[in-house]
XYZ file of C-alpha atoms in Angstrom:
296
model
C -120.461 -42.875 -62.739
C -117.899 -45.089 -64.234
C -115.562 -42.581 -65.817
C -113.241 -44.961 -67.261
C -115.031 -48.019 -68.841
C -118.870 -47.737 -69.946
C -120.454 -50.866 -69.389
C -121.318 -52.667 -72.568
C -124.789 -53.780 -72.728
C -126.317 -56.501 -75.180
C -130.007 -54.882 -74.461
C -131.968 -52.393 -72.300
C -133.275 -55.188 -70.634
C -129.969 -55.543 -68.618
C -131.068 -52.153 -66.946
C -134.431 -53.273 -66.442
C -133.925 -54.471 -62.458
C -132.829 -51.043 -61.600
C -134.324 -48.625 -63.911
C -138.250 -47.895 -64.435
C -138.230 -45.030 -66.852
C -136.160 -44.798 -70.119
C -135.869 -41.326 -71.929
C -135.122 -42.028 -75.463
C -133.860 -39.569 -78.268
C -135.417 -40.221 -81.591
C -132.914 -39.679 -84.351
C -130.272 -41.983 -84.416
C -131.779 -44.189 -81.815
C -135.461 -44.603 -82.713
C -135.115 -43.873 -86.630
C -133.207 -42.377 -89.035
C -135.826 -39.890 -90.426
C -136.894 -42.845 -92.995
C -137.925 -45.967 -90.865
C -137.194 -47.371 -87.559
C -134.344 -49.008 -86.718
C -134.322 -53.188 -86.359
C -135.481 -54.223 -83.304
C -136.482 -50.632 -82.059
C -140.446 -51.224 -82.255
C -140.124 -54.346 -80.360
C -137.599 -52.837 -77.856
C -140.763 -50.199 -77.306
C -142.910 -53.532 -76.486
C -140.871 -54.864 -74.282
C -140.222 -51.759 -71.918
C -144.279 -51.825 -71.732
C -144.445 -55.506 -71.191
C -141.884 -55.146 -68.468
C -143.979 -52.494 -66.652
C -141.509 -49.643 -67.504
C -142.240 -46.157 -69.343
C -140.499 -44.633 -72.291
C -140.550 -40.995 -73.237
C -139.284 -39.511 -76.284
C -136.965 -36.265 -75.951
C -136.197 -35.078 -79.360
C -134.359 -31.943 -80.525
C -137.008 -31.944 -83.153
C -137.635 -28.133 -84.255
C -141.728 -28.730 -84.245
C -144.197 -28.919 -81.823
C -144.819 -32.350 -80.276
C -148.127 -32.982 -82.273
C -146.098 -32.813 -85.559
C -143.453 -35.394 -83.636
C -146.153 -38.052 -83.056
C -147.381 -37.539 -86.183
C -144.100 -38.291 -87.915
C -143.422 -41.365 -85.529
C -147.363 -42.599 -86.619
C -145.999 -42.240 -90.353
C -142.991 -44.208 -89.705
C -145.012 -47.234 -88.174
C -144.513 -46.400 -84.357
C -147.633 -46.923 -82.625
C -148.791 -44.067 -80.208
C -149.639 -46.505 -77.207
C -145.912 -47.785 -76.914
C -144.565 -44.635 -75.332
C -145.943 -42.819 -72.511
C -144.940 -38.885 -73.873
C -143.162 -36.883 -76.046
C -141.233 -33.641 -75.300
C -139.478 -31.669 -78.106
C -137.190 -28.727 -78.462
C -139.809 -27.054 -80.589
C -142.343 -27.345 -77.957
C -139.908 -26.048 -75.132
C -138.870 -23.040 -77.449
C -142.710 -22.393 -78.336
C -143.920 -22.550 -74.854
C -141.071 -19.787 -74.002
C -142.434 -17.496 -76.676
C -146.211 -18.365 -75.299
C -145.590 -17.849 -71.835
C -142.837 -14.875 -72.328
C -140.715 -17.222 -69.819
C -137.629 -14.674 -69.236
C -136.427 -11.208 -70.263
C -134.766 -12.332 -73.583
C -137.967 -13.602 -75.009
C -139.838 -10.783 -73.510
C -137.009 -8.613 -75.818
C -137.690 -10.159 -79.033
C -140.935 -8.518 -80.414
C -143.247 -10.467 -82.761
C -141.851 -10.134 -86.011
C -139.832 -13.427 -86.529
C -137.522 -14.193 -89.454
C -137.962 -18.136 -89.995
C -135.063 -19.912 -91.172
C -136.340 -23.656 -92.189
C -138.377 -25.855 -94.157
C -142.334 -25.395 -94.315
C -142.711 -28.756 -92.140
C -141.526 -26.547 -89.196
C -143.808 -24.065 -89.489
C -145.909 -25.407 -86.594
C -143.608 -23.379 -84.425
C -145.694 -20.276 -85.894
C -148.963 -21.676 -84.335
C -151.133 -19.892 -81.821
C -150.956 -16.277 -83.376
C -147.634 -15.616 -81.046
C -145.444 -14.253 -83.739
C -145.764 -12.993 -87.165
C -143.370 -14.689 -89.766
C -140.999 -12.749 -92.031
C -139.264 -13.934 -95.071
C -136.251 -11.563 -94.728
C -134.151 -9.851 -91.874
C -135.965 -6.499 -93.145
C -138.575 -5.492 -90.607
C -137.677 -8.559 -88.290
C -137.222 -8.250 -84.747
C -135.468 -11.864 -84.333
C -135.084 -14.988 -86.069
C -135.843 -18.298 -85.317
C -133.369 -21.318 -86.677
C -135.115 -24.525 -87.287
C -133.034 -26.064 -89.742
C -131.737 -26.431 -93.516
C -134.442 -25.675 -96.250
C -132.868 -28.926 -98.186
C -131.194 -32.032 -97.504
C -128.135 -30.676 -99.702
C -128.036 -27.592 -98.016
C -124.616 -26.377 -96.461
C -123.796 -23.628 -93.756
C -122.484 -21.310 -96.509
C -125.869 -21.592 -98.223
C -127.017 -18.975 -95.564
C -123.968 -16.759 -95.055
C -126.184 -13.697 -96.873
C -129.226 -13.897 -94.440
C -127.160 -14.554 -91.751
C -125.056 -11.173 -92.623
C -128.455 -9.483 -93.037
C -129.437 -10.422 -89.414
C -126.180 -9.507 -88.192
C -126.264 -5.975 -89.593
C -129.530 -5.457 -88.014
C -128.661 -6.924 -84.642
C -131.184 -9.756 -84.764
C -131.184 -12.251 -81.900
C -132.041 -15.831 -82.306
C -133.666 -18.540 -81.418
C -132.532 -22.030 -82.311
C -135.317 -24.683 -82.035
C -132.507 -27.495 -82.441
C -129.238 -27.527 -80.955
C -127.909 -30.827 -83.257
C -125.368 -30.135 -85.488
C -126.321 -33.118 -88.310
C -128.407 -36.071 -88.419
C -128.112 -38.931 -90.892
C -131.306 -39.836 -92.750
C -131.676 -42.649 -94.672
C -127.721 -42.920 -94.527
C -126.824 -39.194 -95.599
C -125.475 -36.796 -93.325
C -127.408 -33.524 -92.856
C -126.899 -30.342 -91.331
C -129.573 -29.118 -88.573
C -130.292 -25.952 -87.165
C -127.186 -25.958 -84.365
C -125.046 -25.657 -87.289
C -126.245 -22.465 -88.760
C -126.771 -20.929 -85.320
C -122.981 -21.806 -84.488
C -122.155 -20.008 -87.387
C -124.373 -16.857 -86.366
C -122.728 -17.109 -83.033
C -118.963 -17.179 -84.602
C -120.357 -14.096 -86.379
C -120.962 -12.327 -83.057
C -124.836 -12.489 -83.081
C -126.817 -13.593 -80.135
C -128.236 -16.963 -79.705
C -130.585 -18.629 -77.237
C -130.866 -22.741 -77.940
C -133.661 -24.878 -76.664
C -133.499 -28.580 -76.202
C -130.703 -30.895 -74.985
C -127.864 -30.669 -73.812
C -129.802 -28.290 -71.451
C -130.549 -30.077 -68.257
C -134.193 -28.539 -67.904
C -135.790 -30.510 -70.950
C -134.145 -33.591 -69.391
C -135.449 -33.078 -66.056
C -139.064 -32.292 -67.379
C -139.057 -35.412 -69.648
C -138.075 -37.338 -66.375
C -141.303 -35.835 -64.825
C -143.382 -37.501 -67.326
C -142.010 -40.535 -66.784
C -143.273 -40.141 -63.122
C -140.272 -41.788 -61.630
C -137.259 -40.857 -59.427
C -134.305 -39.708 -61.853
C -132.411 -42.334 -59.963
C -134.499 -44.839 -61.400
C -134.426 -43.567 -65.207
C -131.512 -43.017 -67.976
C -131.542 -41.113 -70.967
C -130.661 -43.179 -74.052
C -129.170 -41.191 -77.059
C -126.688 -41.240 -79.979
C -124.882 -37.965 -79.330
C -122.018 -37.043 -76.898
C -122.994 -33.286 -77.277
C -126.504 -33.237 -76.698
C -127.944 -36.236 -75.301
C -125.273 -37.554 -72.951
C -124.518 -33.886 -71.943
C -127.852 -33.336 -70.684
C -127.922 -36.991 -68.668
C -124.402 -35.478 -67.061
C -126.016 -31.979 -66.434
C -129.261 -33.181 -65.037
C -127.710 -36.182 -62.924
C -129.221 -39.010 -64.867
C -127.689 -42.177 -66.132
C -126.460 -41.625 -69.730
C -126.704 -45.098 -72.397
C -125.071 -44.321 -75.555
C -126.437 -45.961 -78.503
C -123.079 -46.435 -80.634
C -125.469 -46.606 -84.211
C -125.881 -43.130 -84.541
C -123.792 -40.039 -85.728
C -120.756 -41.121 -84.137
C -120.852 -44.859 -85.809
C -118.084 -43.787 -88.497
C -115.627 -42.297 -86.018
C -115.826 -45.703 -83.653
C -115.483 -47.551 -87.304
C -118.113 -49.979 -86.373
C -120.792 -51.458 -88.641
C -124.894 -50.827 -87.859
C -125.776 -52.477 -85.156
C -122.213 -53.570 -83.729
C -120.559 -52.748 -80.221
C -118.143 -50.492 -80.513
C -114.639 -51.084 -77.789
C -115.619 -49.659 -74.261
C -112.096 -47.605 -74.680
C -113.096 -46.157 -77.551
C -116.526 -44.737 -76.358
C -114.901 -43.559 -73.140
C -111.959 -41.906 -75.137
C -114.567 -39.759 -77.359
C -116.816 -38.922 -74.587
C -113.598 -37.632 -73.006
C -113.158 -35.399 -75.755
C -116.652 -33.910 -75.454
C -116.137 -33.962 -71.774
C -118.941 -36.074 -70.749
C -119.257 -39.685 -69.066
C -120.958 -42.334 -70.573
C -122.555 -44.789 -68.200
C -123.626 -47.383 -70.646
C -123.218 -48.219 -74.478
C -126.049 -50.259 -76.547
C -125.222 -51.282 -80.150
C -128.622 -49.822 -81.102
C -132.068 -49.809 -79.422
C -132.642 -53.472 -78.538
C -134.418 -54.856 -75.447
C -131.819 -58.035 -75.910
C -129.369 -59.544 -78.454
C -131.412 -62.789 -79.093
C -134.717 -61.127 -80.043
């Protein structure tokens, strides 16, 4: 990997000779929660025309079908991507399969912290929903209840959880997203506060290597011929490094302000490398946005 100066790309087409499959983050790469970014749908079309495959790997705290439905609502055609994997799906499957001792110890009474749009996480009759910590055997954190929420809003319920010794599942390790130009906290920020208090938290999704490895498996290509494309050093690029997959950083996402760039503009390679070092990761390539080539 290029530890000093990541390669600045004008578009994903520059990787096409060496890459057969693209694992794409959603929020901050494909869309901003409200609409797709300029050039993103065209990029999917060009990936397909080039005979390559695209799989979305999202830290969305909901089931895969809900993620697909949201993409369709945003105008992203289903035929333009091969498959989807979400952190929510990974967490749901772990509960369904009783995958390890931690999950088997949770019980069935779940305090859900998150908006109603994430209730797909309670599908299948695997667990029972609780609205308070009393009577719950564990908590599932999927996100904030409203766009204006801050972590302090959840302190009292976290205090109740800690008092009762409830373990927690975090179905979205992200700390924040930008929805329509405005920053919002994610489940990871609430879970991090609970950990600071001494609470036990199990995270599902990026930056853990297993979900990226599964996504590469969905592509059906060797991981040496795949890349992870994302806007987060902490989750996307860290997952790429952990899985031994090339990492492509999209600059227009959550770090655009810190990199002091306008949307769609390319940062300096040195600035990206410096910030990557801060997060303890290595970036191989940098894109200004999810575009196939600059003149499209």
